[in-house]
PDB file of C-alpha atoms in Angstrom:
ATOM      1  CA  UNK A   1      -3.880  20.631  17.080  1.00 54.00           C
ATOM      2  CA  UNK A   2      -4.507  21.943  13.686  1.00 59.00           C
ATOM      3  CA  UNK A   3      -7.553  21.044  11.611  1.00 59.00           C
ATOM      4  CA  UNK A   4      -5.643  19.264   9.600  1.00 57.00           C
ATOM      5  CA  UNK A   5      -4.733  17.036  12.100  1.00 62.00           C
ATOM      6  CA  UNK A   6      -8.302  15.988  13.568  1.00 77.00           C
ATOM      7  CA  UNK A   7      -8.841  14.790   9.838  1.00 87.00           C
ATOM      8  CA  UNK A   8      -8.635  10.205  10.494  1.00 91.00           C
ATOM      9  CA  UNK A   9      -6.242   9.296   7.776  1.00 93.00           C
ATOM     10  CA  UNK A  10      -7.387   7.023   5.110  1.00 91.00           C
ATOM     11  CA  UNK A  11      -3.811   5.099   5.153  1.00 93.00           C
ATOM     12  CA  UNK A  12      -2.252   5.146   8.220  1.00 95.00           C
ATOM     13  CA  UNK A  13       1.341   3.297   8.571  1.00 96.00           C
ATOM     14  CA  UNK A  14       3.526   3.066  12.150  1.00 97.00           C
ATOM     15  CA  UNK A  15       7.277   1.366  11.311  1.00 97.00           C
ATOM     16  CA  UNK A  16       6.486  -0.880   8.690  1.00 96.00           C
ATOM     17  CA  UNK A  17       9.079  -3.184   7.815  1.00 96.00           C
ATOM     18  CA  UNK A  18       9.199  -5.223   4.566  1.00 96.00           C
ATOM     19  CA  UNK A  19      12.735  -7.412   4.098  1.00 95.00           C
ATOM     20  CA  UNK A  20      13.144  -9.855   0.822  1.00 93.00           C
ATOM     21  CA  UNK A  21      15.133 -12.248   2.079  1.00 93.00           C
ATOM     22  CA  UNK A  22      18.263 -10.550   4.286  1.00 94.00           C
ATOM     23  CA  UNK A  23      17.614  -7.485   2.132  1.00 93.00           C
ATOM     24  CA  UNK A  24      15.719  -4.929   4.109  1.00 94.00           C
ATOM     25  CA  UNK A  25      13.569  -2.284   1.685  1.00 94.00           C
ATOM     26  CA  UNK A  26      11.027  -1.065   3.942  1.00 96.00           C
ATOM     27  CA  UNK A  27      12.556   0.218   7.385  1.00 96.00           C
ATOM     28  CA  UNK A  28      10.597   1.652   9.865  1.00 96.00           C
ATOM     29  CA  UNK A  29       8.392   3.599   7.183  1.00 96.00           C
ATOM     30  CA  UNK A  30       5.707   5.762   8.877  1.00 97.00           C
ATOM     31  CA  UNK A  31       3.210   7.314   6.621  1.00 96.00           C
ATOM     32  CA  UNK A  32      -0.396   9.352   7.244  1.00 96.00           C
ATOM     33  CA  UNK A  33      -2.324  10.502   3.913  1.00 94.00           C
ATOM     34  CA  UNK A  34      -5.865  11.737   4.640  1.00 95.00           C
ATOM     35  CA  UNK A  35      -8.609  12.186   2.416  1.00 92.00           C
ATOM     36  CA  UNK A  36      -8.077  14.428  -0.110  1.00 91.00           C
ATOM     37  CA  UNK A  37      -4.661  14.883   0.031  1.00 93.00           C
ATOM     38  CA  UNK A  38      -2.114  14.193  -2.862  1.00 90.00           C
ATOM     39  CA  UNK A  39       1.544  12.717  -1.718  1.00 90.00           C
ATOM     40  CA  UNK A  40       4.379  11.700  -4.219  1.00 91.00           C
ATOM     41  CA  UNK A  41       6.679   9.257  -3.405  1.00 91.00           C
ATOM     42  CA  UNK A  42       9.826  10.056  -4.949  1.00 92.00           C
ATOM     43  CA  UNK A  43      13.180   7.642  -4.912  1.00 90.00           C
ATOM     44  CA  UNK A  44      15.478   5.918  -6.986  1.00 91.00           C
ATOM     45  CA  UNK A  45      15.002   2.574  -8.671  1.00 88.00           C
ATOM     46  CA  UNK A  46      14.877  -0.139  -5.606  1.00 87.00           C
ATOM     47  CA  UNK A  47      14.373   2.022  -2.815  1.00 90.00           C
ATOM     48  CA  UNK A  48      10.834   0.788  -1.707  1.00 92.00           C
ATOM     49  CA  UNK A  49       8.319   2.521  -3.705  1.00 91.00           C
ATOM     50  CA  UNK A  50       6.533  -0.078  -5.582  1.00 89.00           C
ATOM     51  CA  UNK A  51       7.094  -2.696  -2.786  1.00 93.00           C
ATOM     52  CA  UNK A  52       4.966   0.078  -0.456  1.00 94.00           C
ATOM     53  CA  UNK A  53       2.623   0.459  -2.751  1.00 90.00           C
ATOM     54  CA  UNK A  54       2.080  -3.273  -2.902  1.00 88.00           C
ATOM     55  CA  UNK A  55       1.986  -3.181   0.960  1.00 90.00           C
ATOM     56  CA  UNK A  56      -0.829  -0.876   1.228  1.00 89.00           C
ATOM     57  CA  UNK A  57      -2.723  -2.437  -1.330  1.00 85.00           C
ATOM     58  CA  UNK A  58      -2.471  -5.831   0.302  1.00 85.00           C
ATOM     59  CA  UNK A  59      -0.393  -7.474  -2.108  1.00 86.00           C
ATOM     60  CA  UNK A  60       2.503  -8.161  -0.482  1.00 89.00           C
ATOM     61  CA  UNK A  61       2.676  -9.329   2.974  1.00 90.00           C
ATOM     62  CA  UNK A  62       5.533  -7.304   5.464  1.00 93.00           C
ATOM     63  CA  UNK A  63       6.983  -8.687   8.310  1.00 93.00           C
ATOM     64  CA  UNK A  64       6.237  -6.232  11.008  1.00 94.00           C
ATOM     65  CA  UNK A  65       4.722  -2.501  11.695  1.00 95.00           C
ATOM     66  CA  UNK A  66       0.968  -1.478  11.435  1.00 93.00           C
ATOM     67  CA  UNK A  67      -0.809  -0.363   8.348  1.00 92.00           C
ATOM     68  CA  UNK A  68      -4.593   0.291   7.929  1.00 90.00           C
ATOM     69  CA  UNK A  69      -6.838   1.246   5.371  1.00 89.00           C
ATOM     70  CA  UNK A  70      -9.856   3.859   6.116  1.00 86.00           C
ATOM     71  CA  UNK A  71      -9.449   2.582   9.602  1.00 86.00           C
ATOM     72  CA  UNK A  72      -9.412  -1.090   8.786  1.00 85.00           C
ATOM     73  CA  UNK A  73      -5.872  -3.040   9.573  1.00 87.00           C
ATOM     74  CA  UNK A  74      -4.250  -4.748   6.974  1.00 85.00           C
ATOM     75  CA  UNK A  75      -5.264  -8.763   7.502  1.00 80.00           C
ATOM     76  CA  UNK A  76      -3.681 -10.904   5.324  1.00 78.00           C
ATOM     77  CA  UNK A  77      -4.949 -14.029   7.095  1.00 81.00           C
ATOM     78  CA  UNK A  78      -8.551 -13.294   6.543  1.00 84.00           C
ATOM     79  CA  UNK A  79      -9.512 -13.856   2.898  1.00 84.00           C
ATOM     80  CA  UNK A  80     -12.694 -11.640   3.300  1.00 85.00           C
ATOM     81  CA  UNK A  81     -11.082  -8.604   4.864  1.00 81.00           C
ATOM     82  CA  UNK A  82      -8.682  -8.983   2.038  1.00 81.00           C
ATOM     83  CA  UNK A  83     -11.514  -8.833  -0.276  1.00 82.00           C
ATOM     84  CA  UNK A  84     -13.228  -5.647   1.172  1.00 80.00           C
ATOM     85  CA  UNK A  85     -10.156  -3.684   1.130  1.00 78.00           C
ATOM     86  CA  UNK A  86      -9.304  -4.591  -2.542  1.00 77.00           C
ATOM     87  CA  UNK A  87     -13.025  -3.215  -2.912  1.00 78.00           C
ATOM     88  CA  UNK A  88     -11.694   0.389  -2.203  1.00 74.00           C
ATOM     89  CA  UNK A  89      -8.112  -0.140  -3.060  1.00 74.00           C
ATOM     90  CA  UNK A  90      -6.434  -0.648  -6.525  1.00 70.00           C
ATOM     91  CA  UNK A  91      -3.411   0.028  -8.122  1.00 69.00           C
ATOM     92  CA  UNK A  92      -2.256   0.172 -11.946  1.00 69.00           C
ATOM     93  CA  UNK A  93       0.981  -1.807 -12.360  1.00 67.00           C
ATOM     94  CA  UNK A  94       3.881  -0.067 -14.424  1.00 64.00           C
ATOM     95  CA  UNK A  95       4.241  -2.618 -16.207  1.00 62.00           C
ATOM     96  CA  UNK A  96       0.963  -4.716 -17.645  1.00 61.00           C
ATOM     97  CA  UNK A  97       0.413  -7.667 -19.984  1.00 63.00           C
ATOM     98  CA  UNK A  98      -2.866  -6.957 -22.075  1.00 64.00           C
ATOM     99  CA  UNK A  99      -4.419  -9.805 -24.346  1.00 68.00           C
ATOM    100  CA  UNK A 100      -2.829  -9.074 -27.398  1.00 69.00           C
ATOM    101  CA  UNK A 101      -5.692 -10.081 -29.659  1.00 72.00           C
ATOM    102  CA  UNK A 102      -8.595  -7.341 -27.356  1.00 68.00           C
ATOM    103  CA  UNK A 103      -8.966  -4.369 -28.170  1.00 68.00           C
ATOM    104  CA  UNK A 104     -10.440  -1.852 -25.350  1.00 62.00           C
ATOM    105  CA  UNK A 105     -13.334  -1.917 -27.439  1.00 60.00           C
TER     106      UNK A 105
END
């Protein structure tokens, strides 16, 4: 075992599958980033990407696998766990709607 690998990964994903409808975008997906470490995820448009992203940042809801968060699984049935992990988690949308009349001043 290398060093490497005693390091607990901060997102850790077994088989996650996500399916809209009969359409399957997420199959099987397994996935370990630990702290510190940089990953790309790299794919053409409608392969998964986003939708994975949205997984691991609670916002969407997949239909079967594991996937936890600095050790914490995924809930989306308890509001409060929810909460906690969107204290640690975000995620900047590729495309945003800003009020038109703010400034960020």
């Amino acid at each position: 075992m290398s060093s490497a690998d005693a390091i607990k990964p901060i997102v850790d994903i077994h088989q996650l599958r996500k399916s809209y409808g009969s359409n399957e975008v997420l199959k099987g997906i397994d996935l370990q980033v630990r702290p510190g470490e940089v990953i790309a995820i790299i794919g053409k448009s409608g392969s998964g990407k986003s939708t994975l992203l949205r997984c691991i940042n609670g916002l969407e809801a997949f239909q079967s696998g594991q996937l936890s968060v600095d050790g914490q699984p995924l809930l989306h049935g308890n509001a409060a766990a929810m909460r906690e992990l969107r204290q640690h988690v975000g995620m900047i949308f590729q495309n945003f709607n800003l009020f038109p009349h703010l400034s960020v001043g």
